[in-house]
Amino acid sequence: MAPSVPKVTAVVVSSASNWWDEIQLIRIECRVPEYGWTTQKVFHFLNFLVNGVRSAVFTFRRSVQRIRPEVLQHVLLDLPSLAFFTTYALLVLFWAEIYYQARAVSTDRLRPAFYAINSVIYSIQIALWLLFWWKPIQPVLVLSKLFFAGVSFFAALGFLLYGGRLFLMLQRFPVESRGRRKKLHEVGYVATICFSCFLVRCIMMCFNAFDKAADLDVLNHPILNFLYYLLVEIIPSSLVLFILRKLPPRRGITQYHPIH
């Protein structure tokens, strides 16, 4: 059977975004190789992984659905969503560090908190996968979808809180500052896009958990599935990558920290 048009379109768009991530990562590495794995490099690398895995899942979806045990299907389908959360939570972390550094507040606890939050989220999801493996019943799937909805809502709040704080802080800079205007627009656009996509994901996962008519399975609902990933992953990540396309300066910037 020929693949559906939405499925092919999703694969093409996601693959294009994936190639752009790879190109951008190479450009940044050539520009500032002496800084190692910076936040910007890790962000693009994680985007590359998310889009790559999502493209592969879309391409081989029929083969994925024949995998046994069934829990492995859910791992392959859910793992890119978890990685997508980690990728954009890294952006929230970066903004939080900028905000607190500008206010002369210590940022020593931010990265440990980032690692701890992600560890807890992945641990809970792994426990849900193991529970479904042991007892594959519908309530476990509902619980897993509600957990994803909660994670998405948490991410949306992060963008609202730190994106909003950073935006308001930049507004207090001198109006004639050209860099301030560009950064103000950048933060405003990205915060709005990311907040909206995670909020939509949260709402859709809640509907998906309790309403079978809102099933996001690509074989049974190709149009709905395509629109869902278009709204919550493909378009947001493409727009964010375009907005954040600027390369860092070669040298002489003190706030460009490597990840340890």
Tab-separated table of C-alpha atoms in Angstrom:
chain	number	residue	atom	x	y	z
A	1	MET	CA	0.000	0.000	0.000
A	2	ALA	CA	1.370	3.441	-0.906
A	3	PRO	CA	2.183	5.765	1.975
A	4	SER	CA	-0.307	8.559	2.670
A	5	VAL	CA	0.411	12.113	1.499
A	6	PRO	CA	0.438	13.533	5.073
A	7	LYS	CA	2.892	10.855	6.162
A	8	VAL	CA	5.233	11.568	3.224
A	9	THR	CA	4.946	15.325	3.818
A	10	ALA	CA	5.744	14.926	7.515
A	11	VAL	CA	8.807	12.827	6.688
A	12	VAL	CA	10.056	15.355	4.115
A	13	VAL	CA	9.566	18.383	6.375
A	14	SER	CA	11.028	16.645	9.421
A	15	SER	CA	14.018	15.442	7.383
A	16	ALA	CA	14.616	18.949	6.047
A	17	SER	CA	14.631	20.292	9.605
A	18	ASN	CA	16.977	17.471	10.558
A	19	TRP	CA	19.470	18.389	7.830
A	20	TRP	CA	19.314	22.046	8.842
A	21	ASP	CA	20.188	21.057	12.432
A	22	GLU	CA	23.185	19.084	11.209
A	23	ILE	CA	24.388	21.930	8.996
A	24	GLN	CA	23.911	24.487	11.768
A	25	LEU	CA	25.766	22.276	14.248
A	26	ILE	CA	28.706	21.970	11.854
A	27	ARG	CA	28.703	25.742	11.249
A	28	ILE	CA	28.790	26.460	14.991
A	29	GLU	CA	31.560	23.920	15.544
A	30	CYS	CA	33.644	25.517	12.785
A	31	ARG	CA	32.948	28.966	14.234
A	32	VAL	CA	33.791	28.266	17.895
A	33	PRO	CA	35.569	24.882	18.153
A	34	GLU	CA	37.504	25.994	21.225
A	35	TYR	CA	34.396	26.125	23.450
A	36	GLY	CA	33.543	22.419	23.303
A	37	TRP	CA	29.939	21.337	23.811
A	38	THR	CA	28.143	24.619	24.444
A	39	THR	CA	24.433	24.975	25.180
A	40	GLN	CA	23.790	26.035	21.582
A	41	LYS	CA	25.620	22.998	20.160
A	42	VAL	CA	23.809	20.567	22.463
A	43	PHE	CA	20.473	22.188	21.559
A	44	HIS	CA	21.053	21.653	17.831
A	45	PHE	CA	22.411	18.142	18.383
A	46	LEU	CA	19.321	17.112	20.378
A	47	ASN	CA	17.084	18.654	17.710
A	48	PHE	CA	18.965	16.593	15.132
A	49	LEU	CA	18.338	13.400	17.119
A	50	VAL	CA	14.655	14.150	17.719
A	51	ASN	CA	13.921	14.933	14.069
A	52	GLY	CA	15.972	11.958	12.893
A	53	VAL	CA	14.177	9.453	15.124
A	54	ARG	CA	10.763	10.984	14.354
A	55	SER	CA	11.449	10.763	10.600
A	56	ALA	CA	12.495	7.122	10.954
A	57	VAL	CA	9.363	6.284	12.963
A	58	PHE	CA	7.139	7.930	10.351
A	59	THR	CA	8.959	6.163	7.523
A	60	PHE	CA	8.871	2.679	9.086
A	61	ARG	CA	5.646	3.077	11.060
A	62	ARG	CA	4.038	-0.084	9.682
A	63	SER	CA	7.117	-2.098	10.611
A	64	VAL	CA	7.159	-0.473	14.045
A	65	GLN	CA	3.575	-1.560	14.673
A	66	ARG	CA	4.529	-5.188	14.045
A	67	ILE	CA	7.213	-5.145	16.742
A	68	ARG	CA	6.615	-7.409	19.718
A	69	PRO	CA	6.302	-7.058	22.650
A	70	GLU	CA	3.948	-4.126	22.190
A	71	VAL	CA	5.728	-2.038	24.791
A	72	LEU	CA	8.651	-1.595	22.363
A	73	GLN	CA	6.276	0.183	19.984
A	74	HIS	CA	5.424	2.679	22.704
A	75	VAL	CA	9.105	3.185	23.522
A	76	LEU	CA	9.876	4.056	19.895
A	77	LEU	CA	6.856	6.350	19.637
A	78	ASP	CA	7.254	8.086	23.013
A	79	LEU	CA	11.031	8.474	23.200
A	80	PRO	CA	11.216	11.285	20.584
A	81	SER	CA	8.606	13.230	22.578
A	82	LEU	CA	10.698	12.898	25.740
A	83	ALA	CA	13.802	14.003	23.837
A	84	PHE	CA	11.830	16.948	22.413
A	85	PHE	CA	10.993	18.024	25.971
A	86	THR	CA	14.658	17.756	27.040
A	87	THR	CA	15.774	19.763	23.992
A	88	TYR	CA	13.533	22.717	24.709
A	89	ALA	CA	13.924	22.472	28.477
A	90	LEU	CA	17.595	23.152	27.712
A	91	LEU	CA	16.525	26.423	26.093
A	92	VAL	CA	14.539	27.325	29.213
A	93	LEU	CA	17.641	26.556	31.285
A	94	PHE	CA	19.729	28.857	29.082
A	95	TRP	CA	17.249	31.710	29.487
A	96	ALA	CA	17.041	31.154	33.246
A	97	GLU	CA	20.836	31.383	33.495
A	98	ILE	CA	20.870	34.646	31.527
A	99	TYR	CA	18.071	36.100	33.649
A	100	TYR	CA	19.635	35.253	37.005
A	101	GLN	CA	23.147	36.252	35.915
A	102	ALA	CA	21.797	39.656	34.863
A	103	ARG	CA	20.265	40.043	38.329
A	104	ALA	CA	23.523	38.959	40.028
A	105	VAL	CA	21.859	35.823	41.420
A	106	SER	CA	23.761	32.552	41.687
A	107	THR	CA	22.968	30.000	38.954
A	108	ASP	CA	24.834	27.091	40.561
A	109	ARG	CA	21.641	25.148	41.281
A	110	LEU	CA	20.030	25.529	37.866
A	111	ARG	CA	21.930	22.819	36.002
A	112	PRO	CA	21.643	20.239	38.811
A	113	ALA	CA	17.905	21.003	38.904
A	114	PHE	CA	17.714	20.539	35.111
A	115	TYR	CA	19.435	17.152	35.327
A	116	ALA	CA	17.315	16.096	38.322
A	117	ILE	CA	14.012	17.031	36.636
A	118	ASN	CA	14.921	15.166	33.478
A	119	SER	CA	16.082	12.133	35.473
A	120	VAL	CA	12.780	12.011	37.363
A	121	ILE	CA	10.731	12.340	34.162
A	122	TYR	CA	12.663	9.615	32.331
A	123	SER	CA	12.556	7.347	35.389
A	124	ILE	CA	8.772	7.683	35.689
A	125	GLN	CA	8.288	7.004	31.987
A	126	ILE	CA	10.556	3.939	32.124
A	127	ALA	CA	8.530	2.687	35.105
A	128	LEU	CA	5.322	3.137	33.083
A	129	TRP	CA	6.826	1.218	30.162
A	130	LEU	CA	7.836	-1.620	32.487
A	131	LEU	CA	4.383	-1.617	34.062
A	132	PHE	CA	2.760	-1.871	30.628
A	133	TRP	CA	5.158	-4.691	29.709
A	134	TRP	CA	4.140	-6.561	32.858
A	135	LYS	CA	0.414	-5.771	32.532
A	136	PRO	CA	-0.602	-4.353	29.113
A	137	ILE	CA	-3.951	-2.841	30.028
A	138	GLN	CA	-5.671	0.354	28.875
A	139	PRO	CA	-5.426	2.253	32.226
A	140	VAL	CA	-1.628	2.118	32.009
A	141	LEU	CA	-1.745	3.715	28.536
A	142	VAL	CA	-4.105	6.391	29.817
A	143	LEU	CA	-1.760	7.099	32.721
A	144	SER	CA	1.197	7.350	30.337
A	145	LYS	CA	-0.633	9.837	28.090
A	146	LEU	CA	-1.678	11.932	31.075
A	147	PHE	CA	1.932	11.914	32.244
A	148	PHE	CA	3.030	13.257	28.852
A	149	ALA	CA	0.322	15.909	29.103
A	150	GLY	CA	1.666	16.944	32.505
A	151	VAL	CA	5.244	17.107	31.212
A	152	SER	CA	4.112	19.278	28.290
A	153	PHE	CA	2.201	21.602	30.631
A	154	PHE	CA	5.298	21.873	32.832
A	155	ALA	CA	7.397	22.835	29.774
A	156	ALA	CA	4.817	25.433	28.687
A	157	LEU	CA	4.963	27.011	32.153
A	158	GLY	CA	8.763	27.120	31.928
A	159	PHE	CA	8.633	29.107	28.691
A	160	LEU	CA	5.939	31.390	30.069
A	161	LEU	CA	7.888	32.042	33.273
A	162	TYR	CA	11.466	32.483	32.058
A	163	GLY	CA	10.643	33.639	28.537
A	164	GLY	CA	8.331	36.270	30.028
A	165	ARG	CA	10.870	37.314	32.669
A	166	LEU	CA	13.678	37.649	30.129
A	167	PHE	CA	11.409	39.544	27.738
A	168	LEU	CA	10.396	42.044	30.438
A	169	MET	CA	14.025	42.440	31.520
A	170	LEU	CA	15.125	43.207	27.957
A	171	GLN	CA	12.351	45.773	27.650
A	172	ARG	CA	14.064	47.824	30.367
A	173	PHE	CA	17.241	48.149	28.290
A	174	PRO	CA	17.835	51.429	26.369
A	175	VAL	CA	15.483	51.737	23.392
A	176	GLU	CA	18.300	52.790	21.077
A	177	SER	CA	20.158	49.538	21.729
A	178	ARG	CA	20.055	47.613	18.433
A	179	GLY	CA	21.117	44.351	20.050
A	180	ARG	CA	18.383	44.755	22.634
A	181	ARG	CA	15.669	45.069	19.962
A	182	LYS	CA	16.845	41.964	18.098
A	183	LYS	CA	17.153	39.892	21.266
A	184	LEU	CA	13.780	41.165	22.499
A	185	HIS	CA	12.059	39.987	19.319
A	186	GLU	CA	13.967	36.707	19.382
A	187	VAL	CA	12.956	35.868	22.951
A	188	GLY	CA	9.365	37.004	22.393
A	189	TYR	CA	8.862	34.944	19.242
A	190	VAL	CA	10.534	31.797	20.565
A	191	ALA	CA	8.763	31.935	23.941
A	192	THR	CA	5.371	32.360	22.245
A	193	ILE	CA	5.996	29.541	19.760
A	194	CYS	CA	7.258	27.069	22.358
A	195	PHE	CA	4.588	27.924	24.932
A	196	SER	CA	1.876	27.437	22.309
A	197	CYS	CA	3.235	24.127	20.962
A	198	PHE	CA	3.623	22.550	24.405
A	199	LEU	CA	0.188	23.770	25.474
A	200	VAL	CA	-1.379	22.288	22.325
A	201	ARG	CA	0.480	19.028	22.985
A	202	CYS	CA	-0.862	18.984	26.554
A	203	ILE	CA	-4.460	19.526	25.408
A	204	MET	CA	-4.222	16.952	22.610
A	205	MET	CA	-2.724	14.314	24.913
A	206	CYS	CA	-5.577	14.830	27.376
A	207	PHE	CA	-8.129	14.344	24.592
A	208	ASN	CA	-6.179	11.345	23.312
A	209	ALA	CA	-6.193	9.731	26.759
A	210	PHE	CA	-9.987	9.743	27.153
A	211	ASP	CA	-11.443	10.046	23.642
A	212	LYS	CA	-10.810	7.245	21.154
A	213	ALA	CA	-11.985	9.529	18.344
A	214	ALA	CA	-8.911	11.669	19.035
A	215	ASP	CA	-6.502	8.761	18.559
A	216	LEU	CA	-3.219	10.026	17.092
A	217	ASP	CA	-2.284	6.752	15.414
A	218	VAL	CA	-0.867	7.479	11.958
A	219	LEU	CA	-2.437	4.414	10.300
A	220	ASN	CA	-5.987	5.026	11.479
A	221	HIS	CA	-5.867	8.847	11.517
A	222	PRO	CA	-3.161	10.018	9.073
A	223	ILE	CA	-4.556	13.555	8.667
A	224	LEU	CA	-4.995	14.117	12.416
A	225	ASN	CA	-1.577	12.623	13.115
A	226	PHE	CA	0.079	14.828	10.508
A	227	LEU	CA	-1.635	17.978	11.817
A	228	TYR	CA	-0.720	17.068	15.390
A	229	TYR	CA	3.001	16.670	14.748
A	230	LEU	CA	2.932	19.630	12.374
A	231	LEU	CA	1.581	21.835	15.175
A	232	VAL	CA	3.571	20.508	18.136
A	233	GLU	CA	6.946	19.583	16.629
A	234	ILE	CA	7.638	20.254	12.942
A	235	ILE	CA	6.492	23.879	12.559
A	236	PRO	CA	7.647	25.031	16.049
A	237	SER	CA	11.113	23.491	15.731
A	238	SER	CA	11.524	24.848	12.175
A	239	LEU	CA	10.545	28.359	13.266
A	240	VAL	CA	12.755	28.258	16.364
A	241	LEU	CA	15.748	27.039	14.353
A	242	PHE	CA	15.197	29.851	11.848
A	243	ILE	CA	14.925	32.495	14.580
A	244	LEU	CA	18.011	31.157	16.416
A	245	ARG	CA	20.074	30.765	13.238
A	246	LYS	CA	22.600	33.460	14.194
A	247	LEU	CA	26.090	32.110	14.827
A	248	PRO	CA	27.975	33.012	18.033
A	249	PRO	CA	30.961	35.430	17.934
A	250	ARG	CA	34.333	33.791	17.349
A	251	ARG	CA	36.025	35.006	20.519
A	252	GLY	CA	35.830	37.467	23.372
A	253	ILE	CA	32.411	36.589	24.797
A	254	THR	CA	32.510	35.701	28.464
A	255	GLN	CA	28.982	34.372	28.936
A	256	TYR	CA	29.354	31.553	26.395
A	257	HIS	CA	29.762	28.621	28.763
A	258	PRO	CA	30.463	25.007	27.851
A	259	ILE	CA	28.274	22.279	29.308
A	260	HIS	CA	29.989	20.235	32.008
